[in-house]
Amino acid sequence: MGRDLTPDAFSREDRVRYRQKVRRCLDVFALMLDDFGFDADRPTTGLEIELNLVDANADPAMRNAEILANLADPTFQTELGQFNLELNARPRLIEGDGFADYEADLQDSLGRAEDRAVKADSTIILIGMLPTLTPQHLVLDNLSTNERYRALNDQIVAARGEDLQLDIRGVERLSTHTDSIAPEAACTSVQFHLQVAPDSFANYWNASQAIAGVQVAIGANSPFLYGRQLWAETRIALFEQATDTRPDELKAQGVRPRVWFGERWITSIFDLFEENVRYFPPLLPICDDEDPVEVLHNGGVPLLSELRLHNGTIYRWNRPVYDIMNGRPHLRVENRVLPAGPTVVDMLANAAFYLGLSRELAEADRPIWSQMPFATAEENFHVAARRGIAATVQWPGLGETPVTDLVLEVLLPKAYAGLDRFGVDRAHRDRLLGIIEQRCRTGRNGAVWQAEAVWAAEHQRGMDRPAALRYMLQCYGDLQHTNEPVHTWPID
């Protein structure tokens, strides 16, 4: 972070300088979009997975520092909670055997991490939200020992000026409050990255927004929090509420939340960065010494550090990314809507569906976003998070339709065509999209399996809810290691 991040680390002068620097970066970014050579020759993809650690009793294990020290592997990093890790897969093309390469790489990396986890009396779980978490686990003392997390917590809590309210109404209801952002650590996701050219970024972002609800419905895997069954993808609601800097009065005034779906289709990536600067005050006003104007004038590639840091504190479900690799700048869509798990092959099936479908829609002659109001895309997103694979969504030309019918009849053929555009080997394409098809035909994804397994433990084994959740999670961990897709998992 470049400085000591104590709670009072940021002065008024820091904030003024940072705001000026962010705006200077934004001006330079606009110039770069006009005539700079971005790397966009071949669309590289990336993948990040947030992991959970549990102990022998299926409770969260606060052991990430020990495991990371023993791993000594830069592809693994801390995440917000001490029971979290993050795995960053090596970026690659998905043409040919790219998906098979991802699968082998992820299995190898997870195997090495699991070996270190076992030595630390824990194991790794790929899941959207640990069902055995309690309020006693999600407290400030259990944040990872990284000063950035504490600083981020202090700034969000200070901006809010009061406790953060959690009120999630699903199958059951959770109503509570927290004095820190620690509950955010419960939200563990898989994030897909797709490198795109500046002139096509808007199409890919718009396409990603249009299908976000469908992705969540098909891939939901977070039905339990604090012992209650809530939304199929409770992670969406929790993340939105656990980082909300707005008291009720600012919500009533229409101030935008920092976890944000957005409010309009865009025409350029610049629209998103400009919104970031216009609507959101800085949380971590940290400046470096680069003058981006001078760097650009001298023929270099500006880091735009302040603009990128600010972007990282605004949690769009589809986030724009400016980055530099091998000395060349590039742009990415970071798709952040899906939970981790249940297995590596399930996550790669989700990736294949997203990447294929987004490409086909982005390159369509008649864009889907010209036919769908933006508000409909947002409504689909939240309906899907609540109802999961049983959701009914709205789609142009079809009106209200079960999401499974929409996928089977309309979207899967487009995903196949999009993967063909990428040059994905047909055997890998058919295997991964076949998993999506079977989820829809069986009506079974991770959230459905979890809910059914807990019901069976309660009603057939006579367990109370905490025991049923532990039993379910232990079965989940065993089945996860088979790498068989979740729609094939037995209940008992």
PDB file of N, CA and C in Angstrom, residues 209-300:
ATOM      1  N   GLN A 209     -23.982  -7.588 -18.464  1.00  0.00           N
ATOM      2  CA  GLN A 209     -25.051  -7.113 -17.595  1.00  0.00           C
ATOM      3  C   GLN A 209     -26.380  -7.788 -17.952  1.00  0.00           C
ATOM      4  N   ALA A 210     -26.633  -7.954 -19.236  1.00  0.00           N
ATOM      5  CA  ALA A 210     -27.909  -8.526 -19.680  1.00  0.00           C
ATOM      6  C   ALA A 210     -28.079  -9.968 -19.214  1.00  0.00           C
ATOM      7  N   ILE A 211     -26.980 -10.706 -19.102  1.00  0.00           N
ATOM      8  CA  ILE A 211     -27.085 -12.133 -18.754  1.00  0.00           C
ATOM      9  C   ILE A 211     -26.712 -12.421 -17.305  1.00  0.00           C
ATOM     10  N   ALA A 212     -26.422 -11.380 -16.513  1.00  0.00           N
ATOM     11  CA  ALA A 212     -25.986 -11.602 -15.128  1.00  0.00           C
ATOM     12  C   ALA A 212     -27.018 -12.393 -14.331  1.00  0.00           C
ATOM     13  N   GLY A 213     -28.300 -12.075 -14.509  1.00  0.00           N
ATOM     14  CA  GLY A 213     -29.325 -12.795 -13.781  1.00  0.00           C
ATOM     15  C   GLY A 213     -29.373 -14.266 -14.154  1.00  0.00           C
ATOM     16  N   VAL A 214     -29.230 -14.559 -15.419  1.00  0.00           N
ATOM     17  CA  VAL A 214     -29.235 -15.955 -15.864  1.00  0.00           C
ATOM     18  C   VAL A 214     -28.053 -16.700 -15.264  1.00  0.00           C
ATOM     19  N   GLN A 215     -26.882 -16.089 -15.276  1.00  0.00           N
ATOM     20  CA  GLN A 215     -25.706 -16.718 -14.669  1.00  0.00           C
ATOM     21  C   GLN A 215     -25.960 -17.079 -13.206  1.00  0.00           C
ATOM     22  N   VAL A 216     -26.496 -16.119 -12.458  1.00  0.00           N
ATOM     23  CA  VAL A 216     -26.722 -16.337 -11.030  1.00  0.00           C
ATOM     24  C   VAL A 216     -27.744 -17.446 -10.809  1.00  0.00           C
ATOM     25  N   ALA A 217     -28.817 -17.448 -11.593  1.00  0.00           N
ATOM     26  CA  ALA A 217     -29.847 -18.468 -11.424  1.00  0.00           C
ATOM     27  C   ALA A 217     -29.280 -19.861 -11.625  1.00  0.00           C
ATOM     28  N   ILE A 218     -28.497 -20.039 -12.660  1.00  0.00           N
ATOM     29  CA  ILE A 218     -27.986 -21.366 -13.007  1.00  0.00           C
ATOM     30  C   ILE A 218     -26.854 -21.787 -12.066  1.00  0.00           C
ATOM     31  N   GLY A 219     -26.075 -20.801 -11.578  1.00  0.00           N
ATOM     32  CA  GLY A 219     -24.892 -21.128 -10.781  1.00  0.00           C
ATOM     33  C   GLY A 219     -25.033 -20.897  -9.288  1.00  0.00           C
ATOM     34  N   ALA A 220     -26.232 -20.587  -8.780  1.00  0.00           N
ATOM     35  CA  ALA A 220     -26.416 -20.252  -7.366  1.00  0.00           C
ATOM     36  C   ALA A 220     -25.870 -21.351  -6.451  1.00  0.00           C
ATOM     37  N   ASN A 221     -25.197 -20.922  -5.359  1.00  0.00           N
ATOM     38  CA  ASN A 221     -24.547 -21.896  -4.474  1.00  0.00           C
ATOM     39  C   ASN A 221     -24.364 -21.334  -3.062  1.00  0.00           C
ATOM     40  N   SER A 222     -25.293 -20.445  -2.619  1.00  0.00           N
ATOM     41  CA  SER A 222     -25.129 -19.782  -1.315  1.00  0.00           C
ATOM     42  C   SER A 222     -26.459 -19.647  -0.576  1.00  0.00           C
ATOM     43  N   PRO A 223     -27.123 -20.748  -0.220  1.00  0.00           N
ATOM     44  CA  PRO A 223     -28.461 -20.618   0.363  1.00  0.00           C
ATOM     45  C   PRO A 223     -28.516 -20.409   1.869  1.00  0.00           C
ATOM     46  N   PHE A 224     -27.404 -20.596   2.601  1.00  0.00           N
ATOM     47  CA  PHE A 224     -27.452 -20.543   4.061  1.00  0.00           C
ATOM     48  C   PHE A 224     -26.489 -19.504   4.621  1.00  0.00           C
ATOM     49  N   LEU A 225     -26.966 -18.772   5.628  1.00  0.00           N
ATOM     50  CA  LEU A 225     -26.125 -17.848   6.384  1.00  0.00           C
ATOM     51  C   LEU A 225     -26.645 -17.784   7.816  1.00  0.00           C
ATOM     52  N   TYR A 226     -25.729 -17.874   8.776  1.00  0.00           N
ATOM     53  CA  TYR A 226     -26.078 -17.798  10.198  1.00  0.00           C
ATOM     54  C   TYR A 226     -27.179 -18.806  10.548  1.00  0.00           C
ATOM     55  N   GLY A 227     -27.122 -19.975   9.934  1.00  0.00           N
ATOM     56  CA  GLY A 227     -28.066 -21.038  10.253  1.00  0.00           C
ATOM     57  C   GLY A 227     -29.419 -20.917   9.601  1.00  0.00           C
ATOM     58  N   ARG A 228     -29.626 -19.895   8.750  1.00  0.00           N
ATOM     59  CA  ARG A 228     -30.923 -19.695   8.117  1.00  0.00           C
ATOM     60  C   ARG A 228     -30.837 -19.910   6.612  1.00  0.00           C
ATOM     61  N   GLN A 229     -31.917 -20.464   6.063  1.00  0.00           N
ATOM     62  CA  GLN A 229     -32.012 -20.593   4.611  1.00  0.00           C
ATOM     63  C   GLN A 229     -32.628 -19.314   4.067  1.00  0.00           C
ATOM     64  N   LEU A 230     -31.871 -18.610   3.226  1.00  0.00           N
ATOM     65  CA  LEU A 230     -32.281 -17.283   2.773  1.00  0.00           C
ATOM     66  C   LEU A 230     -32.512 -17.296   1.261  1.00  0.00           C
ATOM     67  N   TRP A 231     -31.703 -16.579   0.496  1.00  0.00           N
ATOM     68  CA  TRP A 231     -31.817 -16.597  -0.952  1.00  0.00           C
ATOM     69  C   TRP A 231     -31.047 -17.793  -1.511  1.00  0.00           C
ATOM     70  N   ALA A 232     -31.352 -18.182  -2.757  1.00  0.00           N
ATOM     71  CA  ALA A 232     -30.545 -19.211  -3.417  1.00  0.00           C
ATOM     72  C   ALA A 232     -29.104 -18.737  -3.536  1.00  0.00           C
ATOM     73  N   GLU A 233     -28.918 -17.449  -3.787  1.00  0.00           N
ATOM     74  CA  GLU A 233     -27.579 -16.846  -3.843  1.00  0.00           C
ATOM     75  C   GLU A 233     -27.549 -15.682  -2.860  1.00  0.00           C
ATOM     76  N   THR A 234     -27.526 -16.039  -1.566  1.00  0.00           N
ATOM     77  CA  THR A 234     -27.533 -15.054  -0.489  1.00  0.00           C
ATOM     78  C   THR A 234     -26.326 -14.133  -0.558  1.00  0.00           C
ATOM     79  N   ARG A 235     -25.260 -14.610  -1.171  1.00  0.00           N
ATOM     80  CA  ARG A 235     -24.047 -13.803  -1.305  1.00  0.00           C
ATOM     81  C   ARG A 235     -24.322 -12.433  -1.929  1.00  0.00           C
ATOM     82  N   ILE A 236     -25.256 -12.367  -2.852  1.00  0.00           N
ATOM     83  CA  ILE A 236     -25.581 -11.092  -3.514  1.00  0.00           C
ATOM     84  C   ILE A 236     -26.105 -10.093  -2.491  1.00  0.00           C
ATOM     85  N   ALA A 237     -27.104 -10.500  -1.718  1.00  0.00           N
ATOM     86  CA  ALA A 237     -27.705  -9.595  -0.739  1.00  0.00           C
ATOM     87  C   ALA A 237     -26.714  -9.225   0.353  1.00  0.00           C
ATOM     88  N   LEU A 238     -25.952 -10.195   0.838  1.00  0.00           N
ATOM     89  CA  LEU A 238     -25.017  -9.910   1.925  1.00  0.00           C
ATOM     90  C   LEU A 238     -23.937  -8.943   1.467  1.00  0.00           C
ATOM     91  N   PHE A 239     -23.389  -9.145   0.293  1.00  0.00           N
ATOM     92  CA  PHE A 239     -22.327  -8.266  -0.190  1.00  0.00           C
ATOM     93  C   PHE A 239     -22.842  -6.852  -0.373  1.00  0.00           C
ATOM     94  N   GLU A 240     -24.062  -6.713  -0.884  1.00  0.00           N
ATOM     95  CA  GLU A 240     -24.639  -5.383  -1.074  1.00  0.00           C
ATOM     96  C   GLU A 240     -24.839  -4.667   0.257  1.00  0.00           C
ATOM     97  N   GLN A 241     -25.227  -5.395   1.289  1.00  0.00           N
ATOM     98  CA  GLN A 241     -25.542  -4.762   2.569  1.00  0.00           C
ATOM     99  C   GLN A 241     -24.317  -4.582   3.464  1.00  0.00           C
ATOM    100  N   ALA A 242     -23.356  -5.513   3.389  1.00  0.00           N
ATOM    101  CA  ALA A 242     -22.232  -5.491   4.328  1.00  0.00           C
ATOM    102  C   ALA A 242     -21.196  -4.429   4.007  1.00  0.00           C
ATOM    103  N   THR A 243     -21.288  -3.813   2.837  1.00  0.00           N
ATOM    104  CA  THR A 243     -20.336  -2.753   2.475  1.00  0.00           C
ATOM    105  C   THR A 243     -21.052  -1.447   2.139  1.00  0.00           C
ATOM    106  N   ASP A 244     -22.294  -1.311   2.577  1.00  0.00           N
ATOM    107  CA  ASP A 244     -23.087  -0.127   2.216  1.00  0.00           C
ATOM    108  C   ASP A 244     -22.693   1.047   3.112  1.00  0.00           C
ATOM    109  N   THR A 245     -22.112   2.060   2.514  1.00  0.00           N
ATOM    110  CA  THR A 245     -21.657   3.227   3.272  1.00  0.00           C
ATOM    111  C   THR A 245     -22.778   4.241   3.518  1.00  0.00           C
ATOM    112  N   ARG A 246     -23.979   3.964   3.036  1.00  0.00           N
ATOM    113  CA  ARG A 246     -25.044   4.970   3.082  1.00  0.00           C
ATOM    114  C   ARG A 246     -25.964   4.748   4.284  1.00  0.00           C
ATOM    115  N   PRO A 247     -26.149   5.744   5.147  1.00  0.00           N
ATOM    116  CA  PRO A 247     -27.249   5.679   6.108  1.00  0.00           C
ATOM    117  C   PRO A 247     -28.576   5.834   5.373  1.00  0.00           C
ATOM    118  N   ASP A 248     -29.663   5.622   6.076  1.00  0.00           N
ATOM    119  CA  ASP A 248     -30.984   5.627   5.437  1.00  0.00           C
ATOM    120  C   ASP A 248     -31.267   6.931   4.699  1.00  0.00           C
ATOM    121  N   GLU A 249     -30.806   8.043   5.263  1.00  0.00           N
ATOM    122  CA  GLU A 249     -31.101   9.341   4.630  1.00  0.00           C
ATOM    123  C   GLU A 249     -30.472   9.450   3.243  1.00  0.00           C
ATOM    124  N   LEU A 250     -29.240   8.953   3.093  1.00  0.00           N
ATOM    125  CA  LEU A 250     -28.593   9.011   1.780  1.00  0.00           C
ATOM    126  C   LEU A 250     -29.228   8.034   0.804  1.00  0.00           C
ATOM    127  N   LYS A 251     -29.685   6.895   1.313  1.00  0.00           N
ATOM    128  CA  LYS A 251     -30.418   5.972   0.434  1.00  0.00           C
ATOM    129  C   LYS A 251     -31.662   6.647  -0.107  1.00  0.00           C
ATOM    130  N   ALA A 252     -32.375   7.363   0.773  1.00  0.00           N
ATOM    131  CA  ALA A 252     -33.607   8.034   0.359  1.00  0.00           C
ATOM    132  C   ALA A 252     -33.340   9.126  -0.671  1.00  0.00           C
ATOM    133  N   GLN A 253     -32.134   9.687  -0.650  1.00  0.00           N
ATOM    134  CA  GLN A 253     -31.767  10.730  -1.610  1.00  0.00           C
ATOM    135  C   GLN A 253     -31.310  10.160  -2.946  1.00  0.00           C
ATOM    136  N   GLY A 254     -31.206   8.837  -3.033  1.00  0.00           N
ATOM    137  CA  GLY A 254     -30.790   8.218  -4.290  1.00  0.00           C
ATOM    138  C   GLY A 254     -29.295   8.125  -4.474  1.00  0.00           C
ATOM    139  N   VAL A 255     -28.518   8.279  -3.398  1.00  0.00           N
ATOM    140  CA  VAL A 255     -27.064   8.103  -3.490  1.00  0.00           C
ATOM    141  C   VAL A 255     -26.753   6.669  -3.874  1.00  0.00           C
ATOM    142  N   ARG A 256     -25.827   6.498  -4.809  1.00  0.00           N
ATOM    143  CA  ARG A 256     -25.531   5.157  -5.320  1.00  0.00           C
ATOM    144  C   ARG A 256     -24.786   4.315  -4.285  1.00  0.00           C
ATOM    145  N   PRO A 257     -25.070   3.008  -4.224  1.00  0.00           N
ATOM    146  CA  PRO A 257     -24.329   2.118  -3.326  1.00  0.00           C
ATOM    147  C   PRO A 257     -22.991   1.726  -3.943  1.00  0.00           C
ATOM    148  N   ARG A 258     -22.030   1.374  -3.111  1.00  0.00           N
ATOM    149  CA  ARG A 258     -20.708   0.990  -3.633  1.00  0.00           C
ATOM    150  C   ARG A 258     -20.713  -0.413  -4.221  1.00  0.00           C
ATOM    151  N   VAL A 259     -21.633  -1.261  -3.794  1.00  0.00           N
ATOM    152  CA  VAL A 259     -21.867  -2.522  -4.499  1.00  0.00           C
ATOM    153  C   VAL A 259     -23.036  -2.254  -5.433  1.00  0.00           C
ATOM    154  N   TRP A 260     -22.751  -2.228  -6.721  1.00  0.00           N
ATOM    155  CA  TRP A 260     -23.655  -1.566  -7.653  1.00  0.00           C
ATOM    156  C   TRP A 260     -23.829  -2.376  -8.922  1.00  0.00           C
ATOM    157  N   PHE A 261     -25.085  -2.575  -9.295  1.00  0.00           N
ATOM    158  CA  PHE A 261     -25.356  -3.191 -10.593  1.00  0.00           C
ATOM    159  C   PHE A 261     -25.167  -2.193 -11.727  1.00  0.00           C
ATOM    160  N   GLY A 262     -25.329  -0.920 -11.422  1.00  0.00           N
ATOM    161  CA  GLY A 262     -25.295   0.111 -12.460  1.00  0.00           C
ATOM    162  C   GLY A 262     -26.690   0.633 -12.710  1.00  0.00           C
ATOM    163  N   GLU A 263     -26.811   1.567 -13.667  1.00  0.00           N
ATOM    164  CA  GLU A 263     -28.132   2.156 -13.926  1.00  0.00           C
ATOM    165  C   GLU A 263     -28.400   2.418 -15.401  1.00  0.00           C
ATOM    166  N   ARG A 264     -27.451   2.046 -16.290  1.00  0.00           N
ATOM    167  CA  ARG A 264     -27.674   2.316 -17.714  1.00  0.00           C
ATOM    168  C   ARG A 264     -26.723   1.474 -18.556  1.00  0.00           C
ATOM    169  N   TRP A 265     -27.116   1.266 -19.798  1.00  0.00           N
ATOM    170  CA  TRP A 265     -26.196   0.700 -20.781  1.00  0.00           C
ATOM    171  C   TRP A 265     -25.144   1.744 -21.122  1.00  0.00           C
ATOM    172  N   ILE A 266     -23.980   1.316 -21.546  1.00  0.00           N
ATOM    173  CA  ILE A 266     -22.888   2.256 -21.801  1.00  0.00           C
ATOM    174  C   ILE A 266     -22.493   2.249 -23.270  1.00  0.00           C
ATOM    175  N   THR A 267     -21.739   3.269 -23.657  1.00  0.00           N
ATOM    176  CA  THR A 267     -21.203   3.351 -25.025  1.00  0.00           C
ATOM    177  C   THR A 267     -19.681   3.245 -25.047  1.00  0.00           C
ATOM    178  N   SER A 268     -19.046   3.306 -23.861  1.00  0.00           N
ATOM    179  CA  SER A 268     -17.588   3.240 -23.768  1.00  0.00           C
ATOM    180  C   SER A 268     -17.199   2.852 -22.356  1.00  0.00           C
ATOM    181  N   ILE A 269     -16.038   2.231 -22.207  1.00  0.00           N
ATOM    182  CA  ILE A 269     -15.520   1.947 -20.875  1.00  0.00           C
ATOM    183  C   ILE A 269     -15.325   3.236 -20.085  1.00  0.00           C
ATOM    184  N   PHE A 270     -15.093   4.330 -20.787  1.00  0.00           N
ATOM    185  CA  PHE A 270     -14.908   5.616 -20.111  1.00  0.00           C
ATOM    186  C   PHE A 270     -16.133   5.977 -19.276  1.00  0.00           C
ATOM    187  N   ASP A 271     -17.329   5.598 -19.742  1.00  0.00           N
ATOM    188  CA  ASP A 271     -18.546   5.906 -18.991  1.00  0.00           C
ATOM    189  C   ASP A 271     -18.451   5.382 -17.560  1.00  0.00           C
ATOM    190  N   LEU A 272     -17.913   4.185 -17.395  1.00  0.00           N
ATOM    191  CA  LEU A 272     -17.866   3.549 -16.073  1.00  0.00           C
ATOM    192  C   LEU A 272     -16.840   4.221 -15.173  1.00  0.00           C
ATOM    193  N   PHE A 273     -15.659   4.483 -15.699  1.00  0.00           N
ATOM    194  CA  PHE A 273     -14.648   5.160 -14.887  1.00  0.00           C
ATOM    195  C   PHE A 273     -15.079   6.586 -14.544  1.00  0.00           C
ATOM    196  N   GLU A 274     -15.740   7.246 -15.485  1.00  0.00           N
ATOM    197  CA  GLU A 274     -16.211   8.600 -15.212  1.00  0.00           C
ATOM    198  C   GLU A 274     -17.298   8.588 -14.134  1.00  0.00           C
ATOM    199  N   GLU A 275     -18.193   7.590 -14.164  1.00  0.00           N
ATOM    200  CA  GLU A 275     -19.185   7.452 -13.102  1.00  0.00           C
ATOM    201  C   GLU A 275     -18.506   7.228 -11.752  1.00  0.00           C
ATOM    202  N   ASN A 276     -17.474   6.413 -11.729  1.00  0.00           N
ATOM    203  CA  ASN A 276     -16.748   6.157 -10.488  1.00  0.00           C
ATOM    204  C   ASN A 276     -16.262   7.459  -9.859  1.00  0.00           C
ATOM    205  N   VAL A 277     -15.690   8.304 -10.693  1.00  0.00           N
ATOM    206  CA  VAL A 277     -15.121   9.557 -10.201  1.00  0.00           C
ATOM    207  C   VAL A 277     -16.223  10.536  -9.810  1.00  0.00           C
ATOM    208  N   ARG A 278     -17.295  10.543 -10.559  1.00  0.00           N
ATOM    209  CA  ARG A 278     -18.362  11.523 -10.326  1.00  0.00           C
ATOM    210  C   ARG A 278     -19.217  11.181  -9.112  1.00  0.00           C
ATOM    211  N   TYR A 279     -19.469   9.895  -8.878  1.00  0.00           N
ATOM    212  CA  TYR A 279     -20.450   9.508  -7.861  1.00  0.00           C
ATOM    213  C   TYR A 279     -19.870   9.069  -6.522  1.00  0.00           C
ATOM    214  N   PHE A 280     -18.616   8.607  -6.491  1.00  0.00           N
ATOM    215  CA  PHE A 280     -18.126   7.918  -5.300  1.00  0.00           C
ATOM    216  C   PHE A 280     -16.928   8.629  -4.679  1.00  0.00           C
ATOM    217  N   PRO A 281     -17.050   9.025  -3.415  1.00  0.00           N
ATOM    218  CA  PRO A 281     -15.894   9.613  -2.728  1.00  0.00           C
ATOM    219  C   PRO A 281     -14.835   8.547  -2.476  1.00  0.00           C
ATOM    220  N   PRO A 282     -13.575   8.950  -2.379  1.00  0.00           N
ATOM    221  CA  PRO A 282     -12.509   7.959  -2.178  1.00  0.00           C
ATOM    222  C   PRO A 282     -12.579   7.335  -0.792  1.00  0.00           C
ATOM    223  N   LEU A 283     -12.260   6.038  -0.741  1.00  0.00           N
ATOM    224  CA  LEU A 283     -12.151   5.345   0.541  1.00  0.00           C
ATOM    225  C   LEU A 283     -10.701   5.236   0.990  1.00  0.00           C
ATOM    226  N   LEU A 284      -9.799   5.016   0.039  1.00  0.00           N
ATOM    227  CA  LEU A 284      -8.373   4.851   0.364  1.00  0.00           C
ATOM    228  C   LEU A 284      -7.569   5.863  -0.460  1.00  0.00           C
ATOM    229  N   PRO A 285      -7.497   7.113  -0.002  1.00  0.00           N
ATOM    230  CA  PRO A 285      -6.849   8.170  -0.795  1.00  0.00           C
ATOM    231  C   PRO A 285      -5.326   8.085  -0.748  1.00  0.00           C
ATOM    232  N   ILE A 286      -4.782   7.134  -1.470  1.00  0.00           N
ATOM    233  CA  ILE A 286      -3.337   6.883  -1.469  1.00  0.00           C
ATOM    234  C   ILE A 286      -2.777   7.271  -2.835  1.00  0.00           C
ATOM    235  N   CYS A 287      -1.821   8.166  -2.870  1.00  0.00           N
ATOM    236  CA  CYS A 287      -1.223   8.648  -4.108  1.00  0.00           C
ATOM    237  C   CYS A 287       0.184   8.102  -4.277  1.00  0.00           C
ATOM    238  N   ASP A 288       0.565   7.861  -5.534  1.00  0.00           N
ATOM    239  CA  ASP A 288       1.970   7.569  -5.809  1.00  0.00           C
ATOM    240  C   ASP A 288       2.596   8.788  -6.487  1.00  0.00           C
ATOM    241  N   ASP A 289       3.844   8.655  -6.906  1.00  0.00           N
ATOM    242  CA  ASP A 289       4.583   9.816  -7.420  1.00  0.00           C
ATOM    243  C   ASP A 289       4.481   9.981  -8.928  1.00  0.00           C
ATOM    244  N   GLU A 290       3.792   9.065  -9.607  1.00  0.00           N
ATOM    245  CA  GLU A 290       3.727   9.156 -11.072  1.00  0.00           C
ATOM    246  C   GLU A 290       2.917  10.366 -11.525  1.00  0.00           C
ATOM    247  N   ASP A 291       3.431  11.077 -12.529  1.00  0.00           N
ATOM    248  CA  ASP A 291       2.645  12.083 -13.236  1.00  0.00           C
ATOM    249  C   ASP A 291       2.184  11.434 -14.538  1.00  0.00           C
ATOM    250  N   PRO A 292       0.940  11.013 -14.627  1.00  0.00           N
ATOM    251  CA  PRO A 292       0.507  10.272 -15.822  1.00  0.00           C
ATOM    252  C   PRO A 292       0.600  11.083 -17.103  1.00  0.00           C
ATOM    253  N   VAL A 293       0.413  12.400 -17.002  1.00  0.00           N
ATOM    254  CA  VAL A 293       0.535  13.242 -18.199  1.00  0.00           C
ATOM    255  C   VAL A 293       1.961  13.202 -18.730  1.00  0.00           C
ATOM    256  N   GLU A 294       2.918  13.328 -17.831  1.00  0.00           N
ATOM    257  CA  GLU A 294       4.321  13.291 -18.244  1.00  0.00           C
ATOM    258  C   GLU A 294       4.699  11.936 -18.824  1.00  0.00           C
ATOM    259  N   VAL A 295       4.240  10.863 -18.189  1.00  0.00           N
ATOM    260  CA  VAL A 295       4.551   9.518 -18.692  1.00  0.00           C
ATOM    261  C   VAL A 295       3.997   9.343 -20.098  1.00  0.00           C
ATOM    262  N   LEU A 296       2.752   9.749 -20.307  1.00  0.00           N
ATOM    263  CA  LEU A 296       2.137   9.617 -21.623  1.00  0.00           C
ATOM    264  C   LEU A 296       2.866  10.474 -22.645  1.00  0.00           C
ATOM    265  N   HIS A 297       3.217  11.709 -22.272  1.00  0.00           N
ATOM    266  CA  HIS A 297       3.927  12.622 -23.179  1.00  0.00           C
ATOM    267  C   HIS A 297       5.272  12.048 -23.606  1.00  0.00           C
ATOM    268  N   ASN A 298       5.908  11.303 -22.704  1.00  0.00           N
ATOM    269  CA  ASN A 298       7.222  10.731 -22.998  1.00  0.00           C
ATOM    270  C   ASN A 298       7.160   9.369 -23.680  1.00  0.00           C
ATOM    271  N   GLY A 299       5.938   8.966 -24.055  1.00  0.00           N
ATOM    272  CA  GLY A 299       5.800   7.703 -24.789  1.00  0.00           C
ATOM    273  C   GLY A 299       5.687   6.474 -23.919  1.00  0.00           C
ATOM    274  N   GLY A 300       5.510   6.652 -22.608  1.00  0.00           N
ATOM    275  CA  GLY A 300       5.387   5.518 -21.704  1.00  0.00           C
ATOM    276  C   GLY A 300       3.945   5.081 -21.513  1.00  0.00           C
TER     277      GLY A 300
END
